[in-house]
Each structure stands twice: as C-alpha cells, then as structure tokens.
mmCIF file with all atom_site columns, C-alpha atoms in Angstrom:
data_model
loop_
_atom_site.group_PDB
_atom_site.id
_atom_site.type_symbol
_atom_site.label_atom_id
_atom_site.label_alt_id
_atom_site.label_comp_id
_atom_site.label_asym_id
_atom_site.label_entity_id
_atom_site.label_seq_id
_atom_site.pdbx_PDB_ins_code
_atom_site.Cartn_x
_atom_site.Cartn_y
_atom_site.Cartn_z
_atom_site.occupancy
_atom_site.B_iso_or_equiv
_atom_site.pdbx_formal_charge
_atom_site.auth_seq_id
_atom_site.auth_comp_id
_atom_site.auth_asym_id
_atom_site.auth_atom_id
_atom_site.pdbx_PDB_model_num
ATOM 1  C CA . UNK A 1 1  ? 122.039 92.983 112.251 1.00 49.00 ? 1  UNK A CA 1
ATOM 2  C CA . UNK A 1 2  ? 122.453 92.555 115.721 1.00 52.00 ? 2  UNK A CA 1
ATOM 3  C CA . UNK A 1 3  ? 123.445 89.808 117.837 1.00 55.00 ? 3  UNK A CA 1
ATOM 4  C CA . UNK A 1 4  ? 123.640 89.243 121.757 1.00 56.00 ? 4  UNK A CA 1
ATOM 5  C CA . UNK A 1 5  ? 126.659 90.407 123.312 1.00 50.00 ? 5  UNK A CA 1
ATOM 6  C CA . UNK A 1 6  ? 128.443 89.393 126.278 1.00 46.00 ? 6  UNK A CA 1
ATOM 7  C CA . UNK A 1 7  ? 127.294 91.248 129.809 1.00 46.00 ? 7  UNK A CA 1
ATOM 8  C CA . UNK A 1 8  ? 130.484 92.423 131.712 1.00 44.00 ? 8  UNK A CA 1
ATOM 9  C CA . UNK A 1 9  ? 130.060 89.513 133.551 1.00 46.00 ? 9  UNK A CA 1
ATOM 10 C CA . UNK A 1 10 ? 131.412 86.977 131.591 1.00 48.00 ? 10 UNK A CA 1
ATOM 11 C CA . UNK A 1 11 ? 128.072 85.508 130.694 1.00 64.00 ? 11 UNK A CA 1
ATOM 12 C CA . UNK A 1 12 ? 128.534 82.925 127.620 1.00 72.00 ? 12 UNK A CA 1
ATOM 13 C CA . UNK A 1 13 ? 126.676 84.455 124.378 1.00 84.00 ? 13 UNK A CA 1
ATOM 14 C CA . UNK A 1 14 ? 123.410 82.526 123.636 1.00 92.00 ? 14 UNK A CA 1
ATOM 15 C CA . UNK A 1 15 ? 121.933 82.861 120.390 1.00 94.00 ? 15 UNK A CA 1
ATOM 16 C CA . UNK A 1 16 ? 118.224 82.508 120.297 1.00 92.00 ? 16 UNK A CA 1
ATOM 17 C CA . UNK A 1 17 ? 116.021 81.577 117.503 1.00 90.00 ? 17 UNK A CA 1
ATOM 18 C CA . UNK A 1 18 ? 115.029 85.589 116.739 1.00 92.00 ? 18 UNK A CA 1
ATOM 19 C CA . UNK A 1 19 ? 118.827 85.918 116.503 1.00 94.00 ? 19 UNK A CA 1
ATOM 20 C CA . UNK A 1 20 ? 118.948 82.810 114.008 1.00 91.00 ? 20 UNK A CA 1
ATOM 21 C CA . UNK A 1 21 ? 115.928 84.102 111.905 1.00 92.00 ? 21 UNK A CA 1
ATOM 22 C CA . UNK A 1 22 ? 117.689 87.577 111.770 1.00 93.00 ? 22 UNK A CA 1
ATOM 23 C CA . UNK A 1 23 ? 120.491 85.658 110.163 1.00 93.00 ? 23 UNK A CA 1
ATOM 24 C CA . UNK A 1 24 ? 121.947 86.947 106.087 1.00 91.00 ? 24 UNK A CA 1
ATOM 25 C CA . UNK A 1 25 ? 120.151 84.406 103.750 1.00 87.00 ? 25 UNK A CA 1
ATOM 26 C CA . UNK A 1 26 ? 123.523 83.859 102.005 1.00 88.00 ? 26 UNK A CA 1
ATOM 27 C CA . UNK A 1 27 ? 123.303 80.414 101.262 1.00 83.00 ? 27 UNK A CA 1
ATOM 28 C CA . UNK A 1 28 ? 125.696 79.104 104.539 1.00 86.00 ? 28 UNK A CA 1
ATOM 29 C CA . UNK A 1 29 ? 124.332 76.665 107.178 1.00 87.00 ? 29 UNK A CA 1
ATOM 30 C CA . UNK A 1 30 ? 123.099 77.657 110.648 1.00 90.00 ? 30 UNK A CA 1
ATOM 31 C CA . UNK A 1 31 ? 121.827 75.763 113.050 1.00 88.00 ? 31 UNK A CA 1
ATOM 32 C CA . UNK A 1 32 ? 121.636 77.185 117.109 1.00 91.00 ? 32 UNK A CA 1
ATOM 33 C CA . UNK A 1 33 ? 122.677 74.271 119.348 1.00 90.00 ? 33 UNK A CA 1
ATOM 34 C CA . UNK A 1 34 ? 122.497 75.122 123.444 1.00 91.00 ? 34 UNK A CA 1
ATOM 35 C CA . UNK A 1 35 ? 122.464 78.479 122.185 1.00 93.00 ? 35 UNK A CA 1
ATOM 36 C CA . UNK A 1 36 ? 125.593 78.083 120.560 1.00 93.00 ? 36 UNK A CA 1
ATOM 37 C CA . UNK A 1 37 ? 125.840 79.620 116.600 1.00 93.00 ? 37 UNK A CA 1
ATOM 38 C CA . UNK A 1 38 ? 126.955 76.584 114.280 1.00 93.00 ? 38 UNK A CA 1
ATOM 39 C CA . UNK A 1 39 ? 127.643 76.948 110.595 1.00 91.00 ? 39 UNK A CA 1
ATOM 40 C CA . UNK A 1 40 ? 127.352 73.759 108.987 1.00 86.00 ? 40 UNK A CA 1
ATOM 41 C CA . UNK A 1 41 ? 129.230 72.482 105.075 1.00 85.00 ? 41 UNK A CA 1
ATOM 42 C CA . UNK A 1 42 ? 127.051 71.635 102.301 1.00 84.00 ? 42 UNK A CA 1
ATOM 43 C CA . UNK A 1 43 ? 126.410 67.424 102.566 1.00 86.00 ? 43 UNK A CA 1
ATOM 44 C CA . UNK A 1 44 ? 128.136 65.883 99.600  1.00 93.00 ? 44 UNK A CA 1
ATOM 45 C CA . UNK A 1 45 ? 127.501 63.697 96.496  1.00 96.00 ? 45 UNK A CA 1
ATOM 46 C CA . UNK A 1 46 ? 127.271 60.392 98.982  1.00 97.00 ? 46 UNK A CA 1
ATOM 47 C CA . UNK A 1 47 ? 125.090 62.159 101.857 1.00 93.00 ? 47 UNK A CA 1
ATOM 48 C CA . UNK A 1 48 ? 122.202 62.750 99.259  1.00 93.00 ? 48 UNK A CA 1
ATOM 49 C CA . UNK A 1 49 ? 122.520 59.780 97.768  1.00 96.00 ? 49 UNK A CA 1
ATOM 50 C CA . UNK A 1 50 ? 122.077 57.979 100.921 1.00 96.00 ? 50 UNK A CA 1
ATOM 51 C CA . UNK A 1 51 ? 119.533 60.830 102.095 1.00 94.00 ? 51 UNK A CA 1
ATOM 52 C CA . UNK A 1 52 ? 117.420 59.804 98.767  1.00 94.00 ? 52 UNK A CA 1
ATOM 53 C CA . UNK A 1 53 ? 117.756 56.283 99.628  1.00 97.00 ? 53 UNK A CA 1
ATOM 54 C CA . UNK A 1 54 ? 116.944 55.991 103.201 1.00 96.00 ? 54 UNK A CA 1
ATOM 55 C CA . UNK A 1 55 ? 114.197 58.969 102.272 1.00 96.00 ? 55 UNK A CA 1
ATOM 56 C CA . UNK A 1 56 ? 112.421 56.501 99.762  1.00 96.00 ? 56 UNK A CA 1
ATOM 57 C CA . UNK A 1 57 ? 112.364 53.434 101.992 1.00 97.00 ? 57 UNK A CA 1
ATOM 58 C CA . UNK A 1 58 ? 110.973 55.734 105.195 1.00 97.00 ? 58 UNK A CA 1
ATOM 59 C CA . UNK A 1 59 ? 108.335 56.950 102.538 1.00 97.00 ? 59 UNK A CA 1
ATOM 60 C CA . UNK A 1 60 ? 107.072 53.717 101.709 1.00 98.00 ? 60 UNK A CA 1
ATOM 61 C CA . UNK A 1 61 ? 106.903 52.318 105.125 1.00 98.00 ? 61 UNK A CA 1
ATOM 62 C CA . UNK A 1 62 ? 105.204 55.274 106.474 1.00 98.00 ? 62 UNK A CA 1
ATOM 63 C CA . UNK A 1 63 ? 102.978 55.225 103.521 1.00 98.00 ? 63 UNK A CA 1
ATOM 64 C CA . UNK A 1 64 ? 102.370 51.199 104.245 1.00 98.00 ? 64 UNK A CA 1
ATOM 65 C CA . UNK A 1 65 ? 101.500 51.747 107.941 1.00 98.00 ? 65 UNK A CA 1
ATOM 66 C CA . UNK A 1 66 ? 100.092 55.193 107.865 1.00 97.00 ? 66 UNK A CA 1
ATOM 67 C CA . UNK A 1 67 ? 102.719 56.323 110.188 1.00 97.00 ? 67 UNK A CA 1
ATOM 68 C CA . UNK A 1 68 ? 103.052 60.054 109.044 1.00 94.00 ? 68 UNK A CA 1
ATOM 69 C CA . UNK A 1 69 ? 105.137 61.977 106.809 1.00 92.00 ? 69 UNK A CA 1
ATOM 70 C CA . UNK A 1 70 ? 108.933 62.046 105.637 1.00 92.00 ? 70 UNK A CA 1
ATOM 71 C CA . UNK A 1 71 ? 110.656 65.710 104.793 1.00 89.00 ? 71 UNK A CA 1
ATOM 72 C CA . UNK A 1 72 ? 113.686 65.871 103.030 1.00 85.00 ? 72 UNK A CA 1
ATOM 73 C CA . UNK A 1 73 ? 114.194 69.369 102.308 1.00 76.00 ? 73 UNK A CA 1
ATOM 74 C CA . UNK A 1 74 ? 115.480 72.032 104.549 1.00 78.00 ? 74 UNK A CA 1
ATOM 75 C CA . UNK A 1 75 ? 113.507 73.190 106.776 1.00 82.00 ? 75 UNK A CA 1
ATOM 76 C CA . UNK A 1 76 ? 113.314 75.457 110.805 1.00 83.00 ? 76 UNK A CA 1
ATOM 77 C CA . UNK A 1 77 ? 112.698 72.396 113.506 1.00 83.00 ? 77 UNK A CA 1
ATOM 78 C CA . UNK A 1 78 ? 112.426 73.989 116.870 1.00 84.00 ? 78 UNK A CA 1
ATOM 79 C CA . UNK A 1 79 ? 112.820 71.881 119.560 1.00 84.00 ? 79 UNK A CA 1
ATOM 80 C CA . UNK A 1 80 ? 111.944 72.872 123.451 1.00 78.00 ? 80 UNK A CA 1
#
C-alpha cells in the first residue's frame, strides 16, 4: 500500500481520500482531517447509549416534519 511521501522540500504529507480508501480494513478508525491521517478509539458503552438516544428523538422529529433522514451507522462523508 502506498502512501504520499514527503518531497525534499519539506512539504507536509497530505493524505487524500484515494489514500484513505486504500487503507487495511482492520477494524481501526480513520478519518482524513486537512489532509492529516487520524485514527480514532472505538466510542464506549455511554457514547452509544447517548448515540441511540439522541438518534431516536432526531428520527421522530424528522419523521414529524418531513425533514430528511437520520444515519447512525458508519459510513464515508466527504466534505469539499
């Protein structure tokens, strides 16, 4: 697997999203911030619990208002 490498001059490595989908599927967290690598801790116990909560009341009012849809599980989000 390859990633980007530093140029001779001193150029900060920047991941991209190829270099994030190129990634082991190994279980871990990534996430490319500013085109910085980040690898991320499972949530615990009390982050899904409050995930589930807040998930189910979102739900409902979207549902209620027809105000679009609310994802919970992991998925890419590019943003540009």
């Amino acid at each position: 697997m390859a990633f980007p490498s530093k140029s001779s001059s001193s150029q900060a490595l920047k991941f991209t999203y190829g270099d994030y989908r190129n990634l082991p599927d190994n279980g871990a967290r990534y996430e490319i911030l500013a085109g910085e690598l980040l690898m991320s801790p499972s949530p615990n116990r009390i982050h899904q619990y409050v995930l589930l909560k807040l998930a189910k009341y979102l739900d409902e009012f979207a549902e209620r208002h027809h105000a679009g849809q609310i994802f919970i599980a992991p998925f890419d989000v590019v943003l540009s």
